[in-house]
PDB file of C-alpha atoms in Angstrom:
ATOM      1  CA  UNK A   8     -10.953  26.503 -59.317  1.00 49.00           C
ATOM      2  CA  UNK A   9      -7.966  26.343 -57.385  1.00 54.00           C
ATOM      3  CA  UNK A  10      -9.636  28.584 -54.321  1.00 52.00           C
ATOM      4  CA  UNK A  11     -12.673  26.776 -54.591  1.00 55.00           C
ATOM      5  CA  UNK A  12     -10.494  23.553 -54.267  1.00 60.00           C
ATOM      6  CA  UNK A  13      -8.982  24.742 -51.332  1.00 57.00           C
ATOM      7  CA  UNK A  14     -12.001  26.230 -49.610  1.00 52.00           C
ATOM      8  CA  UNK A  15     -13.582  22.821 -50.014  1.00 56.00           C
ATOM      9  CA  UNK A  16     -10.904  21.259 -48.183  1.00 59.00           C
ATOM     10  CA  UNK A  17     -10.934  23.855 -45.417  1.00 52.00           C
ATOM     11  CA  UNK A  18     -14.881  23.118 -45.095  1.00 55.00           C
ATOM     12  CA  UNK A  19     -13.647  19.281 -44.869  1.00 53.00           C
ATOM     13  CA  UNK A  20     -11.485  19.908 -42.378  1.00 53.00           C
ATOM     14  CA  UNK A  21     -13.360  21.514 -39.969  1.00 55.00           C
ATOM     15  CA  UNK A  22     -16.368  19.278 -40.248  1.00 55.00           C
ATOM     16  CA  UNK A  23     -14.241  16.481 -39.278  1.00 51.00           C
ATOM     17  CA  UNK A  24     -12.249  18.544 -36.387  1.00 50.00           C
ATOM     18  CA  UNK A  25     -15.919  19.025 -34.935  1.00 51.00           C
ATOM     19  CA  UNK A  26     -17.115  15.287 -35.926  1.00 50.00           C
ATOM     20  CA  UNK A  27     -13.691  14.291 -34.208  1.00 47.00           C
ATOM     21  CA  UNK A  28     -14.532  16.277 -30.749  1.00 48.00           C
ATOM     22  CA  UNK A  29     -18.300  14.994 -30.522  1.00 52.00           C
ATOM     23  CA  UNK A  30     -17.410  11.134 -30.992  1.00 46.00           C
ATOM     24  CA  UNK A  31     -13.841  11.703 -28.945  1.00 49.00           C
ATOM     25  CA  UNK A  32     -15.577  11.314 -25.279  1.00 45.00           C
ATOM     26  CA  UNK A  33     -17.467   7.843 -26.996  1.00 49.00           C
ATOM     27  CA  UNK A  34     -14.365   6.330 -28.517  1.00 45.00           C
ATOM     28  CA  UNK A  35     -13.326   6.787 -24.881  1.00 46.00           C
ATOM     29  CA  UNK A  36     -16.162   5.658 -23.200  1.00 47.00           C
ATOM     30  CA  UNK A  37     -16.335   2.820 -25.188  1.00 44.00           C
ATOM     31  CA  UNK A  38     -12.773   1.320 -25.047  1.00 44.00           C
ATOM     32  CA  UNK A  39     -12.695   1.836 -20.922  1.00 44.00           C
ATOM     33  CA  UNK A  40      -9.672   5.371 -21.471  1.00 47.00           C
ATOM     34  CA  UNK A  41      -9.727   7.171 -19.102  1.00 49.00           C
ATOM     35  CA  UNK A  42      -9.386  10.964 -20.098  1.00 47.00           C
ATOM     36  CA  UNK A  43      -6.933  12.154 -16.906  1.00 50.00           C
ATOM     37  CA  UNK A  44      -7.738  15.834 -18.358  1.00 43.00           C
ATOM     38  CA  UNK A  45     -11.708  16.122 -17.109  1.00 45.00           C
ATOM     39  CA  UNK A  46     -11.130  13.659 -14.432  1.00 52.00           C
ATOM     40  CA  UNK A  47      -8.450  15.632 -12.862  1.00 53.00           C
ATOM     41  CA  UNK A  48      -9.704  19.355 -13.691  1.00 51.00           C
ATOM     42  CA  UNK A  49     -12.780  18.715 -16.115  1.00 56.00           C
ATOM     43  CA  UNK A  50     -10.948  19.995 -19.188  1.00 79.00           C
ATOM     44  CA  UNK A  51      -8.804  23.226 -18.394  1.00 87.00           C
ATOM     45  CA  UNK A  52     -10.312  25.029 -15.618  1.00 86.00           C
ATOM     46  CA  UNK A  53      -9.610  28.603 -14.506  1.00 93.00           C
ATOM     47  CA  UNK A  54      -7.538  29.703 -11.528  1.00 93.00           C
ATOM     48  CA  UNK A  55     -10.014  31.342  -8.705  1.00 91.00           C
ATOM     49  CA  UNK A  56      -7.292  32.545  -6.596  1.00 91.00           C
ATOM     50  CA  UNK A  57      -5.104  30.654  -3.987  1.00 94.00           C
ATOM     51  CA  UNK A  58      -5.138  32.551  -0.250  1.00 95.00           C
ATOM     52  CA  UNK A  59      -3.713  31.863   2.953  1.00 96.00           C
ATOM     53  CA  UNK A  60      -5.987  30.420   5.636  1.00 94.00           C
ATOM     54  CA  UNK A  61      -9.042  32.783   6.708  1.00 95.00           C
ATOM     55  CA  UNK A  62      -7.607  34.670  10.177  1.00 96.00           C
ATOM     56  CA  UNK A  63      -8.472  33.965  13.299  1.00 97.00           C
ATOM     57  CA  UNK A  64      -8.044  30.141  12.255  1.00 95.00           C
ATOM     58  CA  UNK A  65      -5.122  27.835  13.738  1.00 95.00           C
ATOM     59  CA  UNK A  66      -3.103  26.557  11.470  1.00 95.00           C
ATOM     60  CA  UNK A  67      -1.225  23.941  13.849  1.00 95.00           C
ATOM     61  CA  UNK A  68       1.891  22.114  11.724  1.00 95.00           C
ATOM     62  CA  UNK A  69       2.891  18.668  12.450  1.00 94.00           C
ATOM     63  CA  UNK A  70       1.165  14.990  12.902  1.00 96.00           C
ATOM     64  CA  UNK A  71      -0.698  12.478  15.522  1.00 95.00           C
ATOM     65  CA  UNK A  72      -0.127   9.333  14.176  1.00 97.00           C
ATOM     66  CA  UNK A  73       0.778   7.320  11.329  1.00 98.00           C
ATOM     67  CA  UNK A  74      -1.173   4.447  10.036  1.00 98.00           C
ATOM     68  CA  UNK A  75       0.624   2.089   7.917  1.00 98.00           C
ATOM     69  CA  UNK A  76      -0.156  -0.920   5.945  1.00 98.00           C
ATOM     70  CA  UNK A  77       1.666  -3.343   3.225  1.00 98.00           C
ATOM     71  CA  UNK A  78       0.617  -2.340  -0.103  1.00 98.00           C
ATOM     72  CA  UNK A  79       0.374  -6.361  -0.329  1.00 97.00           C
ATOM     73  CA  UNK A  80      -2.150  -5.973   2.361  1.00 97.00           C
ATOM     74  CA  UNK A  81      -5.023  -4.483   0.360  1.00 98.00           C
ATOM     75  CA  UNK A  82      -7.582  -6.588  -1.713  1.00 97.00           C
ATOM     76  CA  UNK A  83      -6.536  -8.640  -4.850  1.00 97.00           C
ATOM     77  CA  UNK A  84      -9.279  -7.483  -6.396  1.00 96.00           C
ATOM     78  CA  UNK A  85      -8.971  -4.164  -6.117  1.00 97.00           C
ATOM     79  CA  UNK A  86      -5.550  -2.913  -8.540  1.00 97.00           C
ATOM     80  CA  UNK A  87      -4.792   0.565  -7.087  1.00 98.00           C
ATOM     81  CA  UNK A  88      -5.708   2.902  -4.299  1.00 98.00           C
ATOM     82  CA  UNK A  89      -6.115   5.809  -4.549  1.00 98.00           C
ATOM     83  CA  UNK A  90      -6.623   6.322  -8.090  1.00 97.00           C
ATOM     84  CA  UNK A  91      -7.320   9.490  -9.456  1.00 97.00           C
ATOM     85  CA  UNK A  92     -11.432   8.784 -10.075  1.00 97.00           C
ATOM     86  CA  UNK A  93     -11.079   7.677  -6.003  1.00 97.00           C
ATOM     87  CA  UNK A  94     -10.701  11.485  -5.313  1.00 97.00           C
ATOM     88  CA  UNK A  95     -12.833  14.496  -5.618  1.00 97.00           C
ATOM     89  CA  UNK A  96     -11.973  18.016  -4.950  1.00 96.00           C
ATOM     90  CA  UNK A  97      -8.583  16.349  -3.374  1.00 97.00           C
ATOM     91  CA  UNK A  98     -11.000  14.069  -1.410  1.00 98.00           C
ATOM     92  CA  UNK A  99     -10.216   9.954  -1.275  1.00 98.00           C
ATOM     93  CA  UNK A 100     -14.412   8.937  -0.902  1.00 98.00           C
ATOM     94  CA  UNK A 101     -13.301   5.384  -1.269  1.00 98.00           C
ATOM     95  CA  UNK A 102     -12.569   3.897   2.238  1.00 98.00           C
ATOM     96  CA  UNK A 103      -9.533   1.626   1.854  1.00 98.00           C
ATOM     97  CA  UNK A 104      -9.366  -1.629   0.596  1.00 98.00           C
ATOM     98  CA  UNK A 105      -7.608  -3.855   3.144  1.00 97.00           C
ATOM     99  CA  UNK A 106      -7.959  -7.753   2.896  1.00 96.00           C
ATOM    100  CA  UNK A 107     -10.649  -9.070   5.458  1.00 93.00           C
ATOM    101  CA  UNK A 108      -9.099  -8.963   8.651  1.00 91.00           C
ATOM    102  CA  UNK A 109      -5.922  -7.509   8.048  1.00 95.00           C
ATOM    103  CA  UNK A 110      -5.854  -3.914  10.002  1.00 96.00           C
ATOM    104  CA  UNK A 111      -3.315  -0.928   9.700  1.00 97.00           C
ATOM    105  CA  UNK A 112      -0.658  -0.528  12.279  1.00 97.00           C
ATOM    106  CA  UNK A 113      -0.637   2.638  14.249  1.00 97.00           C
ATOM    107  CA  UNK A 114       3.139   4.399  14.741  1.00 98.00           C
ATOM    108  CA  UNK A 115       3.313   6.980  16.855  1.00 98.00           C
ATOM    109  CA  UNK A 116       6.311   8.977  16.353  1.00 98.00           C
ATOM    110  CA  UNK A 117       8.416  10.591  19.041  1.00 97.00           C
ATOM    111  CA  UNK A 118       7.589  14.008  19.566  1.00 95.00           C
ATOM    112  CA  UNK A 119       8.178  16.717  17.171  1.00 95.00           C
ATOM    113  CA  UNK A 120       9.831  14.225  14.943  1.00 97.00           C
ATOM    114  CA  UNK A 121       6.337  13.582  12.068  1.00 98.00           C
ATOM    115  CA  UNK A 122       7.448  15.147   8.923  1.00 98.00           C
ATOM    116  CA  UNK A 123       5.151  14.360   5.323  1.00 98.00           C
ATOM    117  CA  UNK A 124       5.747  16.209   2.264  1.00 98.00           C
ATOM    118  CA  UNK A 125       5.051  16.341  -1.621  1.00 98.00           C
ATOM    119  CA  UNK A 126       5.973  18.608  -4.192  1.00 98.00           C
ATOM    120  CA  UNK A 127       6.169  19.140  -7.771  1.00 95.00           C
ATOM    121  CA  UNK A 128       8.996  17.149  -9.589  1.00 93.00           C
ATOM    122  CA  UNK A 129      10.031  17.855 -13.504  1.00 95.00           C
ATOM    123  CA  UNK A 130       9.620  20.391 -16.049  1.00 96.00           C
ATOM    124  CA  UNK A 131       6.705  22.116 -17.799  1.00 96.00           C
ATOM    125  CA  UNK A 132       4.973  19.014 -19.537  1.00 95.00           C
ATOM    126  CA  UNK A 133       6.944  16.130 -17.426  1.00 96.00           C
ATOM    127  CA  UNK A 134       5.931  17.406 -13.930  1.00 97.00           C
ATOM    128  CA  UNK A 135       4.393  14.822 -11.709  1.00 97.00           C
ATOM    129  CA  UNK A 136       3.946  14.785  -7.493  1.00 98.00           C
ATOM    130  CA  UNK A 137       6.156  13.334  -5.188  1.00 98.00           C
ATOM    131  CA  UNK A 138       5.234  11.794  -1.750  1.00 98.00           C
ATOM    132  CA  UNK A 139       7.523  11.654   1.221  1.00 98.00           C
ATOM    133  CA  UNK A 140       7.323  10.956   4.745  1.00 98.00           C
ATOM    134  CA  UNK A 141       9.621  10.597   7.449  1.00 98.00           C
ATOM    135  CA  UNK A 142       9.684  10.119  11.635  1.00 98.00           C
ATOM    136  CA  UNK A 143      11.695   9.001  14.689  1.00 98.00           C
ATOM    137  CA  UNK A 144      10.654   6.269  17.069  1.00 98.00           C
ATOM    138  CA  UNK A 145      13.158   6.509  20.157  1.00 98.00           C
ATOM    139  CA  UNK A 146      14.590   3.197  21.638  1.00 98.00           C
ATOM    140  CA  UNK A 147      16.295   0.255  19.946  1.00 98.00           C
ATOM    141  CA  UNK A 148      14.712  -2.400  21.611  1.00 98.00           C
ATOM    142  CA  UNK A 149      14.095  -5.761  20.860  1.00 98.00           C
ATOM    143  CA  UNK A 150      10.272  -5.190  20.070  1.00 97.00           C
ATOM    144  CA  UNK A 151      11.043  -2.153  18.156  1.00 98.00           C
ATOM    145  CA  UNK A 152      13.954  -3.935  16.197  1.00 98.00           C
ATOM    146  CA  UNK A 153      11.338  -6.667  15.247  1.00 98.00           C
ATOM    147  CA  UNK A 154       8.635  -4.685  14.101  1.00 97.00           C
ATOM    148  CA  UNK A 155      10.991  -2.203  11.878  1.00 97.00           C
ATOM    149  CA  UNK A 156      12.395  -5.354  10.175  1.00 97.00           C
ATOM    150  CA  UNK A 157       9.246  -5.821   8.677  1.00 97.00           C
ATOM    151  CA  UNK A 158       9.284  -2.272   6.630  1.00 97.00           C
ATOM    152  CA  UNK A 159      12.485  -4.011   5.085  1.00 96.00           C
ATOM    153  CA  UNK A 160      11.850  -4.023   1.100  1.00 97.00           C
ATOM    154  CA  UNK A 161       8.396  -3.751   2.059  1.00 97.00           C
ATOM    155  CA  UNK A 162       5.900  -1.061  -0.233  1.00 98.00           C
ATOM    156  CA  UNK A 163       3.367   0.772   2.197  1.00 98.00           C
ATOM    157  CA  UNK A 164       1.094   3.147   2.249  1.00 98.00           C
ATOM    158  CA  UNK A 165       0.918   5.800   4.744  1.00 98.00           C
ATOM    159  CA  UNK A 166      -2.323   7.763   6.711  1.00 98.00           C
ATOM    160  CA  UNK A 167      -1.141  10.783   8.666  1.00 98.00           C
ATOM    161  CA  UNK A 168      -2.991  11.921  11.225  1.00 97.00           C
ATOM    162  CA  UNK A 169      -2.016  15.808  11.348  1.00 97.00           C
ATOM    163  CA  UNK A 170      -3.257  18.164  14.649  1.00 95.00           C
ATOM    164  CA  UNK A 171      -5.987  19.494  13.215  1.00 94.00           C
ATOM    165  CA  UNK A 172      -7.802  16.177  12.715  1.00 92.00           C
ATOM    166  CA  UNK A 173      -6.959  15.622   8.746  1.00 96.00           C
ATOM    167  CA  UNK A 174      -5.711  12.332   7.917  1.00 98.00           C
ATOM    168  CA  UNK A 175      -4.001  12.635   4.251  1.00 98.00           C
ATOM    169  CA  UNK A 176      -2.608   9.080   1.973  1.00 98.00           C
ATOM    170  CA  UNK A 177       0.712   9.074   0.984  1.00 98.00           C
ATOM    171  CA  UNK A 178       1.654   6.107  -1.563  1.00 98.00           C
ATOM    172  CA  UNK A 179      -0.469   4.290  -3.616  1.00 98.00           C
ATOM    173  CA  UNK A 180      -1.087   0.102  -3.894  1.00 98.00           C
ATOM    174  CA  UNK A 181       0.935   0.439  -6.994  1.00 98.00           C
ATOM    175  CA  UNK A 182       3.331   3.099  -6.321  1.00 98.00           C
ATOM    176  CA  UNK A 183       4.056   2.431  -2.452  1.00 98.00           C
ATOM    177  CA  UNK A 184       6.494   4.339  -0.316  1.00 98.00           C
ATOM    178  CA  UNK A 185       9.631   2.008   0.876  1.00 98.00           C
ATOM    179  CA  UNK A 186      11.092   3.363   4.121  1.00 98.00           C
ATOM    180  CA  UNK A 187      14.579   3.275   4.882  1.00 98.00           C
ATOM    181  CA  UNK A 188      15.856   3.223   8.594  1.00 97.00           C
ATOM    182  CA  UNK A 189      18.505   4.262  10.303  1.00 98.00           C
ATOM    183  CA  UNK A 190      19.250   3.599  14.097  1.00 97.00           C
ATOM    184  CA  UNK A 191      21.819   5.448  16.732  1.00 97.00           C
ATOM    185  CA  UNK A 192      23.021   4.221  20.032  1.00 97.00           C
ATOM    186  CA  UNK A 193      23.597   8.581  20.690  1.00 96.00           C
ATOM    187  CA  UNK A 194      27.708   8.907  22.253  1.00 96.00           C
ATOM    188  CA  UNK A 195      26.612  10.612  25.426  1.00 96.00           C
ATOM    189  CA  UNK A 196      23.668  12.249  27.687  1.00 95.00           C
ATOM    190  CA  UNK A 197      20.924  14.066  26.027  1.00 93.00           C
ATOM    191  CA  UNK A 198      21.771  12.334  22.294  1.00 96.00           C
ATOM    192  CA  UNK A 199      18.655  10.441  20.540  1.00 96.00           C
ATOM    193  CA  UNK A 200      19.056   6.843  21.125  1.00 98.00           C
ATOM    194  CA  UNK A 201      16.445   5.584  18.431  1.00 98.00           C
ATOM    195  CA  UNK A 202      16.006   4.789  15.188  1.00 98.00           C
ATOM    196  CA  UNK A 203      15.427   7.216  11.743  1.00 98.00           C
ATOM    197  CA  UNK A 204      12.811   6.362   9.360  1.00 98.00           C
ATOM    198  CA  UNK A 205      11.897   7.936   5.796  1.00 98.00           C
ATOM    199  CA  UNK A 206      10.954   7.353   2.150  1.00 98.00           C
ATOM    200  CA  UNK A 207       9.596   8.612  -0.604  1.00 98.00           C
ATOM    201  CA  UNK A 208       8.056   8.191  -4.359  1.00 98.00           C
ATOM    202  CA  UNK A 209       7.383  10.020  -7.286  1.00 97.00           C
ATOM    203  CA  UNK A 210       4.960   9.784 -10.362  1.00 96.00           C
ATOM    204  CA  UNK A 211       1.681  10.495  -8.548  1.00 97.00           C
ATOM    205  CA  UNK A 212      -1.048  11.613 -10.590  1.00 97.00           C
ATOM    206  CA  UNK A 213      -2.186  13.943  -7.583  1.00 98.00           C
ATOM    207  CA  UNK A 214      -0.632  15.692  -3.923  1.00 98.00           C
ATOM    208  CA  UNK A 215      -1.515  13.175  -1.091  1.00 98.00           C
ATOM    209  CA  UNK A 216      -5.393  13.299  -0.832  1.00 98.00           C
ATOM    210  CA  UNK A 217      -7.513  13.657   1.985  1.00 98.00           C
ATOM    211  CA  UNK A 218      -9.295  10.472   3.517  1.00 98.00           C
ATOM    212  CA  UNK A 219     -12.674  11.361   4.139  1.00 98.00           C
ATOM    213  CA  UNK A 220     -14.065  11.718   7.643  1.00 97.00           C
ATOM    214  CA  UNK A 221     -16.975   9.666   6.637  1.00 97.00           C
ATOM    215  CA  UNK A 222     -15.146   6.743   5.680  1.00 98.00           C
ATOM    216  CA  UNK A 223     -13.700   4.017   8.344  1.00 97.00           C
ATOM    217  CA  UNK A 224     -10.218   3.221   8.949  1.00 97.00           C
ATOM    218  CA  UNK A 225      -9.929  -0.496  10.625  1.00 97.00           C
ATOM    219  CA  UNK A 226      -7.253  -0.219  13.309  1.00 97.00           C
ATOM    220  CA  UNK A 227      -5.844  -2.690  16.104  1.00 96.00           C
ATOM    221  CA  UNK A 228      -7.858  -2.979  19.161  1.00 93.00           C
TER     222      UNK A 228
ATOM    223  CA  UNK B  15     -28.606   0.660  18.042  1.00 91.00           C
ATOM    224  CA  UNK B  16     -27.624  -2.670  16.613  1.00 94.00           C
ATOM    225  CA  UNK B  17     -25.953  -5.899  17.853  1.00 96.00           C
ATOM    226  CA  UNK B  18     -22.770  -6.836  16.312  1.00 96.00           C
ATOM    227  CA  UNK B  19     -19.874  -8.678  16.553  1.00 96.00           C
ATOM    228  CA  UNK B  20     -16.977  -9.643  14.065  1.00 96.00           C
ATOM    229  CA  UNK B  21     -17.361 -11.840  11.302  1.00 95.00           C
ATOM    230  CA  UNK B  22     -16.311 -15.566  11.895  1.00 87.00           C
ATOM    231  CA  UNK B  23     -13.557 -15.163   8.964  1.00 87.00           C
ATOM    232  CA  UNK B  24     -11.772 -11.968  10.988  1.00 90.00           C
ATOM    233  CA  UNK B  25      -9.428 -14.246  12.895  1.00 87.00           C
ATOM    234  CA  UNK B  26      -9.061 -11.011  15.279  1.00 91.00           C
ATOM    235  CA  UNK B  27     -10.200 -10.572  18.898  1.00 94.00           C
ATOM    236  CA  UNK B  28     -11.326  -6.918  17.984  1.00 96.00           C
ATOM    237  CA  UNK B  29     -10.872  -4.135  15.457  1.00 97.00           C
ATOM    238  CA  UNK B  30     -10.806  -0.508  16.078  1.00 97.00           C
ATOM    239  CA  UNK B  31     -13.441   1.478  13.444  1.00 97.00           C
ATOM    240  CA  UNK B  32     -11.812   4.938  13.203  1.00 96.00           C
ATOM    241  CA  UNK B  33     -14.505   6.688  11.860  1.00 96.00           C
ATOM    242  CA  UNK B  34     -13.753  10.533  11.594  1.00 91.00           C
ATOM    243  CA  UNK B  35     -12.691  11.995  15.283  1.00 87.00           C
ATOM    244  CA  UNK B  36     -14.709   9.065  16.699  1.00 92.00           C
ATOM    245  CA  UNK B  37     -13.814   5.105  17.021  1.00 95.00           C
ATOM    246  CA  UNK B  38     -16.241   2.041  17.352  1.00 97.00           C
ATOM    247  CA  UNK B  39     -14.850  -1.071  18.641  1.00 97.00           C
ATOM    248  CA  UNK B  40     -16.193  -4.613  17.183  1.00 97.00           C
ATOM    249  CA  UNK B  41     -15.282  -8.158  18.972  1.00 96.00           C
ATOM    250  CA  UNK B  42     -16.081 -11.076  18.471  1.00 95.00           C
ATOM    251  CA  UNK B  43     -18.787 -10.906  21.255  1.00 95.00           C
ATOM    252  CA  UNK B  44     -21.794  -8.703  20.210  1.00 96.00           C
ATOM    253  CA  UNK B  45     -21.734  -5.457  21.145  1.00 94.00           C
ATOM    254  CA  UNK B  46     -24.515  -2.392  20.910  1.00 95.00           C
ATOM    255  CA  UNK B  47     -23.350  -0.150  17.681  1.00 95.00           C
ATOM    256  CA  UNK B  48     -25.137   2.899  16.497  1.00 94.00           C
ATOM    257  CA  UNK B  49     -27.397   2.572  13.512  1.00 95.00           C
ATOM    258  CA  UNK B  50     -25.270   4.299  11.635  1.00 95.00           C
ATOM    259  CA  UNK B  51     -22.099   3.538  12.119  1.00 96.00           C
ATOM    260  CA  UNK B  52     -23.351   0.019  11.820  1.00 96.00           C
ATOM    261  CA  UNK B  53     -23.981   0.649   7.864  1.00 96.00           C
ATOM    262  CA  UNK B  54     -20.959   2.252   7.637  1.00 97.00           C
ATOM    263  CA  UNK B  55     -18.843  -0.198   8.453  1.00 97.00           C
ATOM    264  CA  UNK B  56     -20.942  -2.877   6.804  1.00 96.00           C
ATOM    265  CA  UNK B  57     -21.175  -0.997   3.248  1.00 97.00           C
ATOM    266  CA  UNK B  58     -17.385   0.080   3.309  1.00 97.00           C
ATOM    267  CA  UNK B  59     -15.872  -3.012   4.677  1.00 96.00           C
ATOM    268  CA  UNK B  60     -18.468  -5.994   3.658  1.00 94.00           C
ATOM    269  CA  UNK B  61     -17.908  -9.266   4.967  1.00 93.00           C
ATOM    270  CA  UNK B  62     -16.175  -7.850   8.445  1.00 96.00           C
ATOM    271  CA  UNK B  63     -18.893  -7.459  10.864  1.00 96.00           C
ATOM    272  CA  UNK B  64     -22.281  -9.344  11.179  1.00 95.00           C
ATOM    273  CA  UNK B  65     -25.433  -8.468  13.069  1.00 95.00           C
ATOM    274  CA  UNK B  66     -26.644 -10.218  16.210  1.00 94.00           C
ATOM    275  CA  UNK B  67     -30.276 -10.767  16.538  1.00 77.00           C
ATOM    276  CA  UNK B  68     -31.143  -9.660  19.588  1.00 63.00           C
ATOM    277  CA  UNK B  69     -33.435 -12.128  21.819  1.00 55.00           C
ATOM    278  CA  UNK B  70     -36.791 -11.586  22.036  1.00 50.00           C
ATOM    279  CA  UNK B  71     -38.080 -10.377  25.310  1.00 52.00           C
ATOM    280  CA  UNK B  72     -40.034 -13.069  26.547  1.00 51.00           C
ATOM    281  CA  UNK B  73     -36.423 -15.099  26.082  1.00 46.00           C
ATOM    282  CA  UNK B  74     -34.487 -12.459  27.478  1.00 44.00           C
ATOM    283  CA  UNK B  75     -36.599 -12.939  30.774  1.00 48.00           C
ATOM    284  CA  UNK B  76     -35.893 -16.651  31.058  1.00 45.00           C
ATOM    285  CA  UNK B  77     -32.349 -16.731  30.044  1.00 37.00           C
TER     286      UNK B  77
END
């Protein structure tokens, strides 16, 4: 009686595990979760093998350009970009959301100076991505000194432009990147009179995505 | 190609399109924009750009 009991209530059980994983992706649909687990790898999905870039390719390190807007620059309407369903096979297909007429400004760094990073922060279970970028701009004039005031407390998000034509996001509307400066006068000849920029974020759901070549980036004329 | 020039609510005298490795410039005087690009721009950023008509020949002659 006793086995039978217990039998029963393994038979239970497991009819209402299975019951449990069919309704699961309903109960989801139907109160607007999203399930981060499929949208990020579609459940658990097995390694295929990481390699180093095919020879006979360049591989050519550093960056262009930056483009940079205000996260307070991109459409009301629209509550965060990128978000995770924005990006496919580390792909951002949705072009971004600036407010009409507002463009992104285009920094170009001095040379050698583009730097943009992101790596894995936390331990098995808390890990999440961090974004960083930094760059020089050398001079401290009065132009210069004007337009870095307005990075000053200010959230952005960041395009780089790297050699080889990729432009990759760094920061999101809701988690921008806050630079901080720093600017040197240099003592004598052949010291870096300019001024230091970086910052960085964590808690990213993904590394900085690629902006797809198919989408448009409005930039000053 | 397509006439096109800026919307009347993009207080700008021009934007830059970056679109992959290439760039199409938009004013507010109407300019010739590939077909393509043209629906680019208009489906990703709507309410920026605008077509222009173009004239019909017979007014193009007279004008």
């Amino acid at each position: 009686m006793k086995f039978s009991k217990s039998l029963f209530g393994l038979a239970l059980a497991m009819i209402a595990g299975i019951a449990f994983a069919e309704v699961q992706p309903h109960i989801h649909q139907v109160l607007g979760l999203v399930d981060h687990s499929t949208l990020v790898m579609g459940a658990i999905t097995s390694l295929a093998g990481l390699k180093n870039l095919a020879d006979q390719l360049p591989n050519p390190p550093g960056g262009r350009r930056v483009f940079a807007v205000l996260a307070a620059d991109l459409d009301d309407a629209v509550i965060d970009w990128p978000r995770i369903a924005d990006i496919t096979a580390s792909e951002c297909t949705v072009a971004i959301p600036v407010k009409a007429g507002k463009t992104l400004a285009v920094i170009t760094p001095a040379e050698n100076s583009l730097d943009a990073t992101f790596e894995n922060q936390g331990d098995r279970n808390y890990m999440a991505y961090k974004h960083a970028i930094m760059f020089d701009i050398a001079g401290l004039s009065q132009t210069q000194l004007t337009e870095a005031a307005k990075f000053m407390n200010a959230g952005c998000i960041f395009l780089v432009e790297e050699h080889d034509e990729t432009v990759k996001i760094y920061g999101t509307k809701l988690n921008p990147i806050t630079l901080k400066q720093k600017g040197q006068l240099g003592k004598k000849g052949g010291d870096k009179k300019g001024m230091s920029f970086s910052g960085d974020n964590d808690s990213f759901m993904f590394a900085p995505p690629i902006y797809k070549t198919t989408l448009a980036l409005p930039l000053p004329v | 190609m397509v006439q096109v020039k800026l919307a009347k609510a993009i207080e700008k005298p021009g934007v830059l399109f970056r679109i992959g490795e290439r760039s199409v410039t938009i004013t507010q005087q109407p300019s010739p924009v590939d077909d393509a690009d043209y629906e680019t721009i208009r489906t990703q950023f709507p309410g920026w750009i605008q077509r222009v008509s173009a004239k019909a020949p017979s007014e193009a002659q007279e004008g």
